[in-house]
Short mmCIF file of N, CA and C in Angstrom, two decimals:
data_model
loop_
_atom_site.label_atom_id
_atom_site.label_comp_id
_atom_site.label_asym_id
_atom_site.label_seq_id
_atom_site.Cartn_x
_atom_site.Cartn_y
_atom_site.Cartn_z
N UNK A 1377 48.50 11.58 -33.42
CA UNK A 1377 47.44 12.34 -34.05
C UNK A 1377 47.38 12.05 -35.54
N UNK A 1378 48.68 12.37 -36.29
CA UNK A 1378 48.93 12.06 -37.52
C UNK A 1378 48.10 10.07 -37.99
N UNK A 1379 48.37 9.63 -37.08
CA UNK A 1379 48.30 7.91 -37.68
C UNK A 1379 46.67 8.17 -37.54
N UNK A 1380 45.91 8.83 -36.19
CA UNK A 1380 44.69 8.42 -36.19
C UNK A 1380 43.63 9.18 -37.18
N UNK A 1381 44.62 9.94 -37.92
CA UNK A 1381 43.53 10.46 -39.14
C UNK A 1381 43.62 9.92 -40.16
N UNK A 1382 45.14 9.53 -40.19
CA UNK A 1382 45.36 8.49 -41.76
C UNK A 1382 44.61 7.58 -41.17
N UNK A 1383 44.20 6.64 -40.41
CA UNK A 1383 43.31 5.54 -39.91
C UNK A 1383 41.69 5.58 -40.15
N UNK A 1384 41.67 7.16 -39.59
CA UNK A 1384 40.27 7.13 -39.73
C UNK A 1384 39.42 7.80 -41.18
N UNK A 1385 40.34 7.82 -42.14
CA UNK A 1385 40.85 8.12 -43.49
C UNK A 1385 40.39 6.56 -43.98
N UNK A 1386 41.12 5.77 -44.33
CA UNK A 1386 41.01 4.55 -44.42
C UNK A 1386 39.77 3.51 -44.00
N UNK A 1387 39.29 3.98 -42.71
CA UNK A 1387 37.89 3.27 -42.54
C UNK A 1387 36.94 4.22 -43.52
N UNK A 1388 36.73 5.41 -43.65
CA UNK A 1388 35.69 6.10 -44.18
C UNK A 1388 36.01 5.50 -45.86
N UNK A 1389 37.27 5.73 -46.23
CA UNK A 1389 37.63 4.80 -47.74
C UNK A 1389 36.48 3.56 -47.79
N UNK A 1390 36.78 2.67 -46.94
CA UNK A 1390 36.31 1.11 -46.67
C UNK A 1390 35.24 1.61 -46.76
N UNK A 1391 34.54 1.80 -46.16
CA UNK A 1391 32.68 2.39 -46.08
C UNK A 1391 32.25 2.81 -47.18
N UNK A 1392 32.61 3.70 -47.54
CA UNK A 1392 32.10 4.31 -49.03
C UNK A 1392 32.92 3.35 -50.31
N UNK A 1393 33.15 2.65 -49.98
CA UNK A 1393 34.12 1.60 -51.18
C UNK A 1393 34.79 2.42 -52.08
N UNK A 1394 36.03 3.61 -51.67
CA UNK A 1394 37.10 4.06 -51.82
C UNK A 1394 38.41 4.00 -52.25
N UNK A 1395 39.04 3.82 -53.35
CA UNK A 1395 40.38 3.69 -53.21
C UNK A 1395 41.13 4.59 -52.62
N UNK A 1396 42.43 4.60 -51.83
CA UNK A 1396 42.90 5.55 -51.19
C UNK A 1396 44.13 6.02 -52.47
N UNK A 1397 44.24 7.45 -52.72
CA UNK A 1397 45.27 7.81 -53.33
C UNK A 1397 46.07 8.78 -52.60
N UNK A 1398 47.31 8.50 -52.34
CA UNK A 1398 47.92 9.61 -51.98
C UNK A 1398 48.20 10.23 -53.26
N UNK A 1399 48.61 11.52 -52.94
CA UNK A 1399 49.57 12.96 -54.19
C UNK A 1399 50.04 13.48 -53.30
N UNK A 1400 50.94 13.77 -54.32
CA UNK A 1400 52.14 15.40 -53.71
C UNK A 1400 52.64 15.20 -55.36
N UNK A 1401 53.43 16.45 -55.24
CA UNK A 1401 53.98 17.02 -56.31
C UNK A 1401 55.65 16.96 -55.42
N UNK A 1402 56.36 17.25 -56.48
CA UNK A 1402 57.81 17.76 -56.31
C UNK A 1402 58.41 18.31 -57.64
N UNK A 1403 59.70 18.64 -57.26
CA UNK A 1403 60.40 19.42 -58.55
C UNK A 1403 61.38 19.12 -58.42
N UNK A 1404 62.29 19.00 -60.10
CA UNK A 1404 63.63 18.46 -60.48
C UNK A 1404 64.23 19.48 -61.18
N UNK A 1405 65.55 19.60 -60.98
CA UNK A 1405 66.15 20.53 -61.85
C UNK A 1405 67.32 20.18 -62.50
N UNK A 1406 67.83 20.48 -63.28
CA UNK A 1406 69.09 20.32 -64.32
C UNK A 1406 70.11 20.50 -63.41
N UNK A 1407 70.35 20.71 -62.02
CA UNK A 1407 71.54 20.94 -61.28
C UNK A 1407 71.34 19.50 -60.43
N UNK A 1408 72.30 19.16 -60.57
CA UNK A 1408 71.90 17.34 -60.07
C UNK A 1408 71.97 17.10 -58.52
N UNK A 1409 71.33 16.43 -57.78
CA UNK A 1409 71.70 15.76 -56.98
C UNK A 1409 72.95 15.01 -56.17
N UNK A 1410 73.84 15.16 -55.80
CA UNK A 1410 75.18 14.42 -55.77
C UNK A 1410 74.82 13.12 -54.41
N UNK A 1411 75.00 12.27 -55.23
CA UNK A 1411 75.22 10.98 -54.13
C UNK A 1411 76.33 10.19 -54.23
N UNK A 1412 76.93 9.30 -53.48
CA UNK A 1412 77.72 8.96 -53.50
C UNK A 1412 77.91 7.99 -54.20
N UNK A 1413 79.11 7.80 -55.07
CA UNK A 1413 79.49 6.60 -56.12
C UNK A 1413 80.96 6.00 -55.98
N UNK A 1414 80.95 5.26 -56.49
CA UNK A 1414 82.46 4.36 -56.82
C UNK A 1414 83.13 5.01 -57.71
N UNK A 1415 84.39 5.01 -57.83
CA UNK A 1415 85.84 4.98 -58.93
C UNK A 1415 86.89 4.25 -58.62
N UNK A 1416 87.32 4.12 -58.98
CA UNK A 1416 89.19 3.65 -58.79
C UNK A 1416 89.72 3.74 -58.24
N UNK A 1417 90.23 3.36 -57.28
CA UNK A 1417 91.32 4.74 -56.41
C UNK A 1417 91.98 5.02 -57.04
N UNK A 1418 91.62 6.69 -56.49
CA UNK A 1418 92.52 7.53 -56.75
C UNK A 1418 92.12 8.54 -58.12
N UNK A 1419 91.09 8.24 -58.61
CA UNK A 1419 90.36 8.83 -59.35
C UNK A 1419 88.80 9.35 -58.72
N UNK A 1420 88.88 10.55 -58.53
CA UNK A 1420 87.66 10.97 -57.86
C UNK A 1420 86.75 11.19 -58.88
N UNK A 1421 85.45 10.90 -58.73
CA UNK A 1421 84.61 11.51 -59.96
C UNK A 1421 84.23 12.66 -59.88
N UNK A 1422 84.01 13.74 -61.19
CA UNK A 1422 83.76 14.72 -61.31
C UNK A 1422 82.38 15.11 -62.23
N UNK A 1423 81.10 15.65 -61.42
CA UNK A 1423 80.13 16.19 -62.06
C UNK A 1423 80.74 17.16 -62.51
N UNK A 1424 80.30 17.21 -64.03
CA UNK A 1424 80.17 19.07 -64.83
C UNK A 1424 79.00 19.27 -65.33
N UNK A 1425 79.07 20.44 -64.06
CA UNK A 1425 77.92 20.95 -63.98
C UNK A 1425 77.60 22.12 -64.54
N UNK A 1426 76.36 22.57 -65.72
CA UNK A 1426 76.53 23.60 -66.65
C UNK A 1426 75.94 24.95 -65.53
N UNK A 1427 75.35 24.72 -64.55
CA UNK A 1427 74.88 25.93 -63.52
C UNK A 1427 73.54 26.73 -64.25
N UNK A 1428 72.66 26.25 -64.75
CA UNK A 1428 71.19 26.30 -65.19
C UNK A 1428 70.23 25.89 -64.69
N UNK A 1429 69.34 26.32 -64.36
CA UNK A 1429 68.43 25.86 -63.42
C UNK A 1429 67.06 25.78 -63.79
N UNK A 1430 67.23 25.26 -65.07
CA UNK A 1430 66.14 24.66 -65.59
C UNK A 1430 65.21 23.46 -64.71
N UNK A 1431 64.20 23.88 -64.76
CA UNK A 1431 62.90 22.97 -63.80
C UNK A 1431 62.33 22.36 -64.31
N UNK A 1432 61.61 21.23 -63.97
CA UNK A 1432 60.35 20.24 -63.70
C UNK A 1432 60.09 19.93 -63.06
N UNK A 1433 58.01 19.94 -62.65
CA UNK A 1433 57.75 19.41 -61.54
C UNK A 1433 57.01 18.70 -62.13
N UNK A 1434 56.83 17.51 -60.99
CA UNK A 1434 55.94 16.31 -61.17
C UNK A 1434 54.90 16.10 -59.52
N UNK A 1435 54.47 15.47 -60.68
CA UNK A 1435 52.45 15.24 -59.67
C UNK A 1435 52.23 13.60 -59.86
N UNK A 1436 52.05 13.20 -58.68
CA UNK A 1436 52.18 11.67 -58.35
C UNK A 1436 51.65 11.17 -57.77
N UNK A 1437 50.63 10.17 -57.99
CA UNK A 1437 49.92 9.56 -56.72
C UNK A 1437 50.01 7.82 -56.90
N UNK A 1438 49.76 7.69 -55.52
CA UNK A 1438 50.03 6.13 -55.40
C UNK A 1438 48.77 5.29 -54.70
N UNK A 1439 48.57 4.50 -55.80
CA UNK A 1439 46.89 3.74 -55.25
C UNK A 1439 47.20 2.18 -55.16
N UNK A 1440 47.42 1.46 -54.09
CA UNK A 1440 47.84 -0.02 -53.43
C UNK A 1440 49.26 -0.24 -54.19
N UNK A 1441 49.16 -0.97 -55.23
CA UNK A 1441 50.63 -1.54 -55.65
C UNK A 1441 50.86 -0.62 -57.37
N UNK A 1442 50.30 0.52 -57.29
CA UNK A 1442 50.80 1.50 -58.71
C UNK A 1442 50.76 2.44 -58.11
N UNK A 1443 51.32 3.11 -59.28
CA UNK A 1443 52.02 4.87 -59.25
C UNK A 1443 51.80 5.21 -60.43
N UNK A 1444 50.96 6.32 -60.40
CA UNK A 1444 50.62 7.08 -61.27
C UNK A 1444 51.25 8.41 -61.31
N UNK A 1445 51.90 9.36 -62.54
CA UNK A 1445 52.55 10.33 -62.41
C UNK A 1445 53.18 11.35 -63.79
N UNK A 1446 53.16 12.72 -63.87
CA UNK A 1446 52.95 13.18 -64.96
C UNK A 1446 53.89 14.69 -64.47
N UNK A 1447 54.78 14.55 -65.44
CA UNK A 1447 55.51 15.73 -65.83
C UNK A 1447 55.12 16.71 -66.41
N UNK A 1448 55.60 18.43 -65.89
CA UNK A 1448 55.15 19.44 -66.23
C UNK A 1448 56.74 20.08 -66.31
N UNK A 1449 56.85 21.41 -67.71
CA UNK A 1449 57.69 22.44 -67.40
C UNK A 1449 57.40 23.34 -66.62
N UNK A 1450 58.28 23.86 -65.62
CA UNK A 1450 57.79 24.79 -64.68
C UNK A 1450 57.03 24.11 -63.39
N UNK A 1451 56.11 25.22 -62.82
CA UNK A 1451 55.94 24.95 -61.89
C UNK A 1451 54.54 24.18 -61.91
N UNK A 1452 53.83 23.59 -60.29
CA UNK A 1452 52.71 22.92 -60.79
C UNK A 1452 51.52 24.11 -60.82
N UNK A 1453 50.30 23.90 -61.31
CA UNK A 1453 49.46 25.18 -61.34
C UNK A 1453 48.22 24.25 -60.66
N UNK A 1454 47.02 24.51 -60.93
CA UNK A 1454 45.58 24.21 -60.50
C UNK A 1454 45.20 23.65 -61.61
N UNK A 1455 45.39 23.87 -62.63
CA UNK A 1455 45.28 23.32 -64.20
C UNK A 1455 45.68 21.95 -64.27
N UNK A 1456 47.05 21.94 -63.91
CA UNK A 1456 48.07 20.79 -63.97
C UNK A 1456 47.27 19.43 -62.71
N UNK A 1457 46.82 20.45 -61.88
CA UNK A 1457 46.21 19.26 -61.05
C UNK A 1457 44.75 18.73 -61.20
N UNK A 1458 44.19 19.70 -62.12
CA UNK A 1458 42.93 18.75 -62.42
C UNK A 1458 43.04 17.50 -63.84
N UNK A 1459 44.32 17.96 -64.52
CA UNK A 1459 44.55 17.17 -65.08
C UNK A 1459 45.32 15.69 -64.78
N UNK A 1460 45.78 15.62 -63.68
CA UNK A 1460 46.25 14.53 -63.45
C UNK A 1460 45.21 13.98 -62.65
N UNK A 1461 44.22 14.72 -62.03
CA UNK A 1461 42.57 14.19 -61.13
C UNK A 1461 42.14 13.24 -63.00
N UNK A 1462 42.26 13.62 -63.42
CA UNK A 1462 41.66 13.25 -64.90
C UNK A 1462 42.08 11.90 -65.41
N UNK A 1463 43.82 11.91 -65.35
CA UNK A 1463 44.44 11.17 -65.42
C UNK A 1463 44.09 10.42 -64.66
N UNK A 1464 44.08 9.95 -63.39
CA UNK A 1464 43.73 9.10 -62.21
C UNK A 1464 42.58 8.40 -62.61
N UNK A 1465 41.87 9.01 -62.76
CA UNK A 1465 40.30 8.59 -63.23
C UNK A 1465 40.42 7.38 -64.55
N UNK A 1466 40.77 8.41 -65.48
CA UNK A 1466 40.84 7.01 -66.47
C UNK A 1466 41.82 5.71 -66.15
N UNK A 1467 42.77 6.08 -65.68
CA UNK A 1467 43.66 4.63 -65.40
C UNK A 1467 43.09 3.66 -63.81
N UNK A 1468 42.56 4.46 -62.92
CA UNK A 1468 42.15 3.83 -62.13
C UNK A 1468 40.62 4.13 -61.40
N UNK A 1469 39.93 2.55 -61.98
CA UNK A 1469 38.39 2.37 -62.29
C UNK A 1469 38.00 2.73 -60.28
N UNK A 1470 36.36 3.42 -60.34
CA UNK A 1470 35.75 3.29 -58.81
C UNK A 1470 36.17 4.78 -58.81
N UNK A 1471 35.30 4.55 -57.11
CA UNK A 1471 35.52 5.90 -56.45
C UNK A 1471 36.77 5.94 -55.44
N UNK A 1472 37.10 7.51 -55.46
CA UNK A 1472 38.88 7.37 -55.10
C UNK A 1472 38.56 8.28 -53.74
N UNK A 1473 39.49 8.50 -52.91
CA UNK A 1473 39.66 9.15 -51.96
C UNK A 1473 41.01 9.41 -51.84
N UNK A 1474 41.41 10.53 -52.50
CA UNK A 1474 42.36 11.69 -53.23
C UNK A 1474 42.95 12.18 -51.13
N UNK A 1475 44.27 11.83 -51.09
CA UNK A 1475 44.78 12.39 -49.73
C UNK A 1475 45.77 13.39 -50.31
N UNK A 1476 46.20 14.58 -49.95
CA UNK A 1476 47.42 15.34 -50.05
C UNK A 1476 47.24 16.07 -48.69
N UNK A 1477 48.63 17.04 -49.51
CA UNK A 1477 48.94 18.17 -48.37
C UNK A 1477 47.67 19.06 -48.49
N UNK A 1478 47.91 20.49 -47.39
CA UNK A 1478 47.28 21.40 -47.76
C UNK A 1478 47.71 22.95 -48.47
N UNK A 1479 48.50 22.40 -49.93
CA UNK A 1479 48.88 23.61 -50.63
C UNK A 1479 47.95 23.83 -51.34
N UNK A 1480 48.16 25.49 -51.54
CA UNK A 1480 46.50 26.25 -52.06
C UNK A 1480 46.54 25.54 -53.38
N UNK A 1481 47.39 25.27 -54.61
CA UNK A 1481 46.89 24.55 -55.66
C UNK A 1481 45.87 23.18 -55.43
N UNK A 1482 45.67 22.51 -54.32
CA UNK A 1482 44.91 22.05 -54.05
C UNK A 1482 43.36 22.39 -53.38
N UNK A 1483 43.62 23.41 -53.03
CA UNK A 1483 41.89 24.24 -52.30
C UNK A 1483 42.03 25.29 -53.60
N UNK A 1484 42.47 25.46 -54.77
CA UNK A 1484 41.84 26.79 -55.38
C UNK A 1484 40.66 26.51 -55.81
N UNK A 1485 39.55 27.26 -56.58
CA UNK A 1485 38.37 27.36 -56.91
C UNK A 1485 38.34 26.18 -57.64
N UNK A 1486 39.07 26.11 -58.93
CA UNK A 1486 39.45 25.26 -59.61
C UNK A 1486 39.42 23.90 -59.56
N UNK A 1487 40.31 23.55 -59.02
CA UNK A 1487 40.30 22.38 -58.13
C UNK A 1487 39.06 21.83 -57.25
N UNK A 1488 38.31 22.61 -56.49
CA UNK A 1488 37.38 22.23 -56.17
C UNK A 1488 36.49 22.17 -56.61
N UNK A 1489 36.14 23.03 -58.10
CA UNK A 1489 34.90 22.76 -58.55
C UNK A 1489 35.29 21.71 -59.41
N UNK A 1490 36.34 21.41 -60.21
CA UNK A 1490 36.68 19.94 -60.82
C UNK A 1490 35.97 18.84 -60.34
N UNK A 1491 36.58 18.84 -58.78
CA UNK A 1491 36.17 17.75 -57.61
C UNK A 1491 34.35 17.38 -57.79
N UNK A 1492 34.07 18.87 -57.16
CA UNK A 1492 32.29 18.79 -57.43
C UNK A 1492 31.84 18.28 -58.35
N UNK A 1493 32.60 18.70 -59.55
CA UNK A 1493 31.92 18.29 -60.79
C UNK A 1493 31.76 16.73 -61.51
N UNK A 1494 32.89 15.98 -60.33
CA UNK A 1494 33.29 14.44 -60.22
C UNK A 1494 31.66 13.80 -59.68
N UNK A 1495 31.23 14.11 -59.27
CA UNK A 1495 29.65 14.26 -58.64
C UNK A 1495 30.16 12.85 -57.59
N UNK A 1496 30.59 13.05 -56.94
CA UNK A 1496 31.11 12.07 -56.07
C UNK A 1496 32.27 10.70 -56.06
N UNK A 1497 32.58 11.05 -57.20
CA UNK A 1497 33.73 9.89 -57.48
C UNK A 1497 34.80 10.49 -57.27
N UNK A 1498 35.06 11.27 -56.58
CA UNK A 1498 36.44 11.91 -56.34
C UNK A 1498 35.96 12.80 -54.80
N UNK A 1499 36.90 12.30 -53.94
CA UNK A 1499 36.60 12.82 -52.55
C UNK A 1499 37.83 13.37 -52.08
N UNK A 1500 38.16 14.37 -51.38
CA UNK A 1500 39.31 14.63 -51.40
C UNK A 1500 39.15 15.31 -49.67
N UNK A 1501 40.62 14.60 -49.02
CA UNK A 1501 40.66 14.71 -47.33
C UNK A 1501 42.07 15.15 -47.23
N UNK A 1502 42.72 16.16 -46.70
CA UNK A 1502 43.69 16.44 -46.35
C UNK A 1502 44.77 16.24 -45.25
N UNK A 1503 45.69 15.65 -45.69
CA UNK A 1503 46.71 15.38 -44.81
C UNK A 1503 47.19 16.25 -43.63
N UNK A 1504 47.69 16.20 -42.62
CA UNK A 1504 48.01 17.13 -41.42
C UNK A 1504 49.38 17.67 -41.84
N UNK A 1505 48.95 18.64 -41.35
CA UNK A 1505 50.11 19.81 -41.56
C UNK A 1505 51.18 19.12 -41.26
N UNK A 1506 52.28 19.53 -41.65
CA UNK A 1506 53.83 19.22 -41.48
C UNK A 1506 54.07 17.92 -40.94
N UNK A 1507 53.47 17.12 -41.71
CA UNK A 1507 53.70 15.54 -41.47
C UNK A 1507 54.08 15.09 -43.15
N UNK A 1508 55.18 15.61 -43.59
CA UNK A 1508 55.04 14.84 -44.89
C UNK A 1508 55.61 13.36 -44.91
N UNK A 1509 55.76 12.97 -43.44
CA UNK A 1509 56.63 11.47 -43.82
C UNK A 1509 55.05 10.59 -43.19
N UNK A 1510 54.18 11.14 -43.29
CA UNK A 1510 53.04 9.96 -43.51
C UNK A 1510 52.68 10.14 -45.38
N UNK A 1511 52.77 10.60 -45.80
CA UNK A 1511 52.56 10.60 -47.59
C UNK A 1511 53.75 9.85 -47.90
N UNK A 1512 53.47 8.35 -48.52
CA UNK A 1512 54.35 7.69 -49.25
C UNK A 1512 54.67 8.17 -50.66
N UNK A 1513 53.98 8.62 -51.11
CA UNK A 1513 54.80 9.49 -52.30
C UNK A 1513 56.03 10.11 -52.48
N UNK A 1514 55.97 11.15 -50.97
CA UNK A 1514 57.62 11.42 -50.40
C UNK A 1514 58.70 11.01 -50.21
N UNK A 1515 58.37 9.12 -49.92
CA UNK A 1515 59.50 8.27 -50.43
C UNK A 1515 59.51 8.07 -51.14
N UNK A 1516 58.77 8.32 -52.33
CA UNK A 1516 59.23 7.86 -53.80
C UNK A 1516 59.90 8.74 -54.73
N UNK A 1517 59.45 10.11 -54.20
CA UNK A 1517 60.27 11.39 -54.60
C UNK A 1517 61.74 11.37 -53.96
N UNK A 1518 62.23 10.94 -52.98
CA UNK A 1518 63.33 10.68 -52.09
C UNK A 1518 64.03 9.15 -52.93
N UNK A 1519 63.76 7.85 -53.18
CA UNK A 1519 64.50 7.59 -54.23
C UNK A 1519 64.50 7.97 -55.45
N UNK A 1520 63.43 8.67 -56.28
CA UNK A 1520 63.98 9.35 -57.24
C UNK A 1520 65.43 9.89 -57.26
N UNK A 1521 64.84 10.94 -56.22
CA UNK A 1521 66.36 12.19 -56.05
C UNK A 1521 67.56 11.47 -56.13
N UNK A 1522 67.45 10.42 -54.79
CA UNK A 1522 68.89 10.17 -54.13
C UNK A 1522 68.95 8.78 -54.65
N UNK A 1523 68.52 7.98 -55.63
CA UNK A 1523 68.58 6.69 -55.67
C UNK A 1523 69.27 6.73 -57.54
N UNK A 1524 67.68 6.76 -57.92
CA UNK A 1524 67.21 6.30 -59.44
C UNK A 1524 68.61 7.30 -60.27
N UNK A 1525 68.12 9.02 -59.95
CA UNK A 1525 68.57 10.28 -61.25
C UNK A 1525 69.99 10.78 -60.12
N UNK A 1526 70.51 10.76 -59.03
CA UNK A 1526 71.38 11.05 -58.35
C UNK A 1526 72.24 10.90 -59.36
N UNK A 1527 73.38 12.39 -59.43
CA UNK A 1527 74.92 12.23 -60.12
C UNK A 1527 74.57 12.43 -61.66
N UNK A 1528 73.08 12.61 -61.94
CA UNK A 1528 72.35 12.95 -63.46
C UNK A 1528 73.06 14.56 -63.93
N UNK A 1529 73.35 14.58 -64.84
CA UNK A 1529 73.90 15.85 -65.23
C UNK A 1529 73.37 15.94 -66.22
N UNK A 1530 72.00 17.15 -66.27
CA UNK A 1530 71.41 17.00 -67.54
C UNK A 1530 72.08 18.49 -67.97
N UNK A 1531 71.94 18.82 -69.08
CA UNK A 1531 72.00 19.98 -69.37
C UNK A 1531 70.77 20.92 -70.06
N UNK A 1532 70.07 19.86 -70.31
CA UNK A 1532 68.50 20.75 -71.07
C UNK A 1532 67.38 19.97 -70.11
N UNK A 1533 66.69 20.54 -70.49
CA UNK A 1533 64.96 20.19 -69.17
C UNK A 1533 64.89 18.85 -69.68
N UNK A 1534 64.73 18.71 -71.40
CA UNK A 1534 64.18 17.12 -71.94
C UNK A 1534 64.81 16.47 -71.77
N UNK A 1535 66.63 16.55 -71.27
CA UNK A 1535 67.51 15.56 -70.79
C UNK A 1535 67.27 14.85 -69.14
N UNK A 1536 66.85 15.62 -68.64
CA UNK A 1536 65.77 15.44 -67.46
C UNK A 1536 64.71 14.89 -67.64
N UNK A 1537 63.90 15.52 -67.81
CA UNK A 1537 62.30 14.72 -68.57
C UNK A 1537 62.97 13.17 -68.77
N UNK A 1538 63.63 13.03 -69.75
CA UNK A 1538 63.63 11.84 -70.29
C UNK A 1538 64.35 10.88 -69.47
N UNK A 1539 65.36 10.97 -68.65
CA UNK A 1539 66.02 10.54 -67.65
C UNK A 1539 65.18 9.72 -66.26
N UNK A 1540 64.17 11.20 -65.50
CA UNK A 1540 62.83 10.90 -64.89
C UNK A 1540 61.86 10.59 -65.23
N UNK A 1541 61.59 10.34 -66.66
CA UNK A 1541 60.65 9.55 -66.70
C UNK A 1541 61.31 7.74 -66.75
N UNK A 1542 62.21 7.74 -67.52
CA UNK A 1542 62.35 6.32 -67.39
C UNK A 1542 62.62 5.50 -66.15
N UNK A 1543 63.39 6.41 -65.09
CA UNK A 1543 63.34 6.29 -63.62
C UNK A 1543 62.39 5.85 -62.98
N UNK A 1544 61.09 6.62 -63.35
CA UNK A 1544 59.83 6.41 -62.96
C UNK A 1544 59.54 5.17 -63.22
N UNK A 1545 59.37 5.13 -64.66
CA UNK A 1545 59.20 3.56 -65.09
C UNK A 1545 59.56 2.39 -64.25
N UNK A 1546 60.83 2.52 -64.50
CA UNK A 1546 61.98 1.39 -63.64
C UNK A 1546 60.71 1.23 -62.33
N UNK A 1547 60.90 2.33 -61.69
CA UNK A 1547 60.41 2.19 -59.97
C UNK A 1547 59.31 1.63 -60.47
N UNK A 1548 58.03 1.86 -61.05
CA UNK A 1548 57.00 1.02 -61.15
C UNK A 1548 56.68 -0.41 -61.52
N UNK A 1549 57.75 -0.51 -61.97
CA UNK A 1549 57.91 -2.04 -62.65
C UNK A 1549 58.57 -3.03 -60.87
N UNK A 1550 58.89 -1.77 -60.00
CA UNK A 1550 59.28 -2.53 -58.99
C UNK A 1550 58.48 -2.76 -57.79
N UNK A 1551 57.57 -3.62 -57.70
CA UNK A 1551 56.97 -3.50 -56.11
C UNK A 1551 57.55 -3.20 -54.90
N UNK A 1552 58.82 -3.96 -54.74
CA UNK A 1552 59.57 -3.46 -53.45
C UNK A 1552 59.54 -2.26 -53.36
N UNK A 1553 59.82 -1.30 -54.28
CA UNK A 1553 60.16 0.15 -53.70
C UNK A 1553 58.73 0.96 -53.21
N UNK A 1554 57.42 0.20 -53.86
CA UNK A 1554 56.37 1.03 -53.37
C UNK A 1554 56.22 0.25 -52.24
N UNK A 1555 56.56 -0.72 -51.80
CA UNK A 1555 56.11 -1.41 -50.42
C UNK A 1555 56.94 -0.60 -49.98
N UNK A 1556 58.45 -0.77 -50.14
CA UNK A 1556 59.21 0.21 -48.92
C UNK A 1556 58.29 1.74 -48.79
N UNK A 1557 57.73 1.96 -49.26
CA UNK A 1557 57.34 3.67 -49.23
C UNK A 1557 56.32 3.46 -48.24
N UNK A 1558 55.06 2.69 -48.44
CA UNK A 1558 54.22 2.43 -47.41
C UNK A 1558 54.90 2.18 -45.98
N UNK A 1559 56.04 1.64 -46.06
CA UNK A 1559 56.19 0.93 -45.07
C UNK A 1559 57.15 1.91 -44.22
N UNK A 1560 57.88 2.80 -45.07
CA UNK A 1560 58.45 4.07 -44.46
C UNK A 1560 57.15 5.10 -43.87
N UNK A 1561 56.46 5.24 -44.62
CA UNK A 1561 55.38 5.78 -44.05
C UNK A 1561 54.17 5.28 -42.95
N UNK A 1562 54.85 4.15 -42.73
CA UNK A 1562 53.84 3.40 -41.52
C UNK A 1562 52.62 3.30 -41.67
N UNK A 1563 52.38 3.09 -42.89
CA UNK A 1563 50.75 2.63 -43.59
C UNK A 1563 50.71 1.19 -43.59
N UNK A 1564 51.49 0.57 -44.01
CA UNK A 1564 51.52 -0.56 -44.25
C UNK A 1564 50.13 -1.53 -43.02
N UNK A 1565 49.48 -2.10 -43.85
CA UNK A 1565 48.45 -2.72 -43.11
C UNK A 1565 48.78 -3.85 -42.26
#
C-alpha cells in the first residue's frame, strides 16, 4: 500500500513537472547518544554526562542528490515550518511536491495558508500513517544520531548546534549516505 502511493506520488510529480521533497523534523538533546567505540584494552570509555536536557529540533528535506535543513531551539512550531517551506524555495528553483508525515504542525491553518499562498508552486501530499521507513530523511536522522554526533557530550544547546550542524555538512558533502537513505527507503529508481 505504502510503495503504491509513494509511486503514485512520483508519477503525479512527473506530470505536473514536480520536484519531490521529502521532510520530517527530529530532535537532539545534550544527553548523547551512546554507540559503540574503541579503547585499549582494558580501558573502557567513559561519557560524562552533565544530565540536562537541553533540546534542538531540526526540519529537513531531501530533493534528488541534496539536503536541505535548519535548526531550531526547542520544539518545531507552524512558524518554523513555513520558514523552512521558504527556505526550500529559494535554494531549490520549480515547482516542488513537499511529502511528510501527518503531524498537525503540518495541517495547521498556518501552514496551509502559506502553501495557498505559494499559488501553486508548493503542493503538499502526505505520507501514510506509521510508515516512517518510506521517508528517507529518517535515515538521515538515524546516521546523524548513531553515526555522525553518537558519544557527543555537549553540555550547552550551541555545543550541539554546532557539532550538528557540521555533521550535517559532512553528510551533504557525501552522496553515498543520501543514496543509502533512498535506498533504505526503497525509493531508489
Amino acid at each position: 500500500m505504502e510503495a503504491d502511493q509513494v509511486a503514485g506520488n512520483k508519477k503525479k510529480a512527473h506530470r505536473q513537472g514536480r520536484l519531490i521533497v521529502f521532510v520530517d523534523e527530529s530532535g537532539l538533546s545534550t544527553q548523547p547518544t551512546r554507540a559503540r567505540t574503541w579503547a585499549p584494552r582494558g580501558q573502557t570509555p567513559l561519557l560524562q554526562e552533565t544530565f540536562n536536557w537541553k533540546s534542538l529540533s531540526i526540519i529537513g528535506g531531501m530533493v534528488l542528490w541534496q539536503f536541505y535543513f535548519q535548526l531550531y531551539a526547542g520544539s518545531i512550531k507552524s512558524l518554523q515550518v513555513v520558514e523552512f517551506l521558504k527556505h526550500l524555495q529559494r535554494h531549490v528553483h520549480g515547482k516542488l511536491l513537499v511529502l511528510w508525515d501527518g503531524a498537525s504542525i503540518h495541517r495547521s491553518t498556518l501552514v496551509r495558508d502559506y502553501v495557498a499562498s505559494t499559488e501553486g508552486n508548493i503542493e503538499v501530499e502526505r505520507l501514510p500513517a506509521y510508515a516512517p521507513e518510506i521517508n528517507p530523511v529518517e535515515y538521515m536522522w538515524g546516521h546523524l544520531k548513531n553515526h555522525e554526533i553518537a558519544n557527543l557530550v555537549a553540555t550547552k544547546a550551541w555545543e550541539l548546534s554546532f557539532a550538528a550542524t557540521a555533521a550535517l555538512r559532512r553528510m551533504r558533502r557525501r552522496p553515498s549516505i543520501i543514496t543509502a537513505c533512498y535506498t533504505q527507503a526503497e525509493l531508489w529508481p
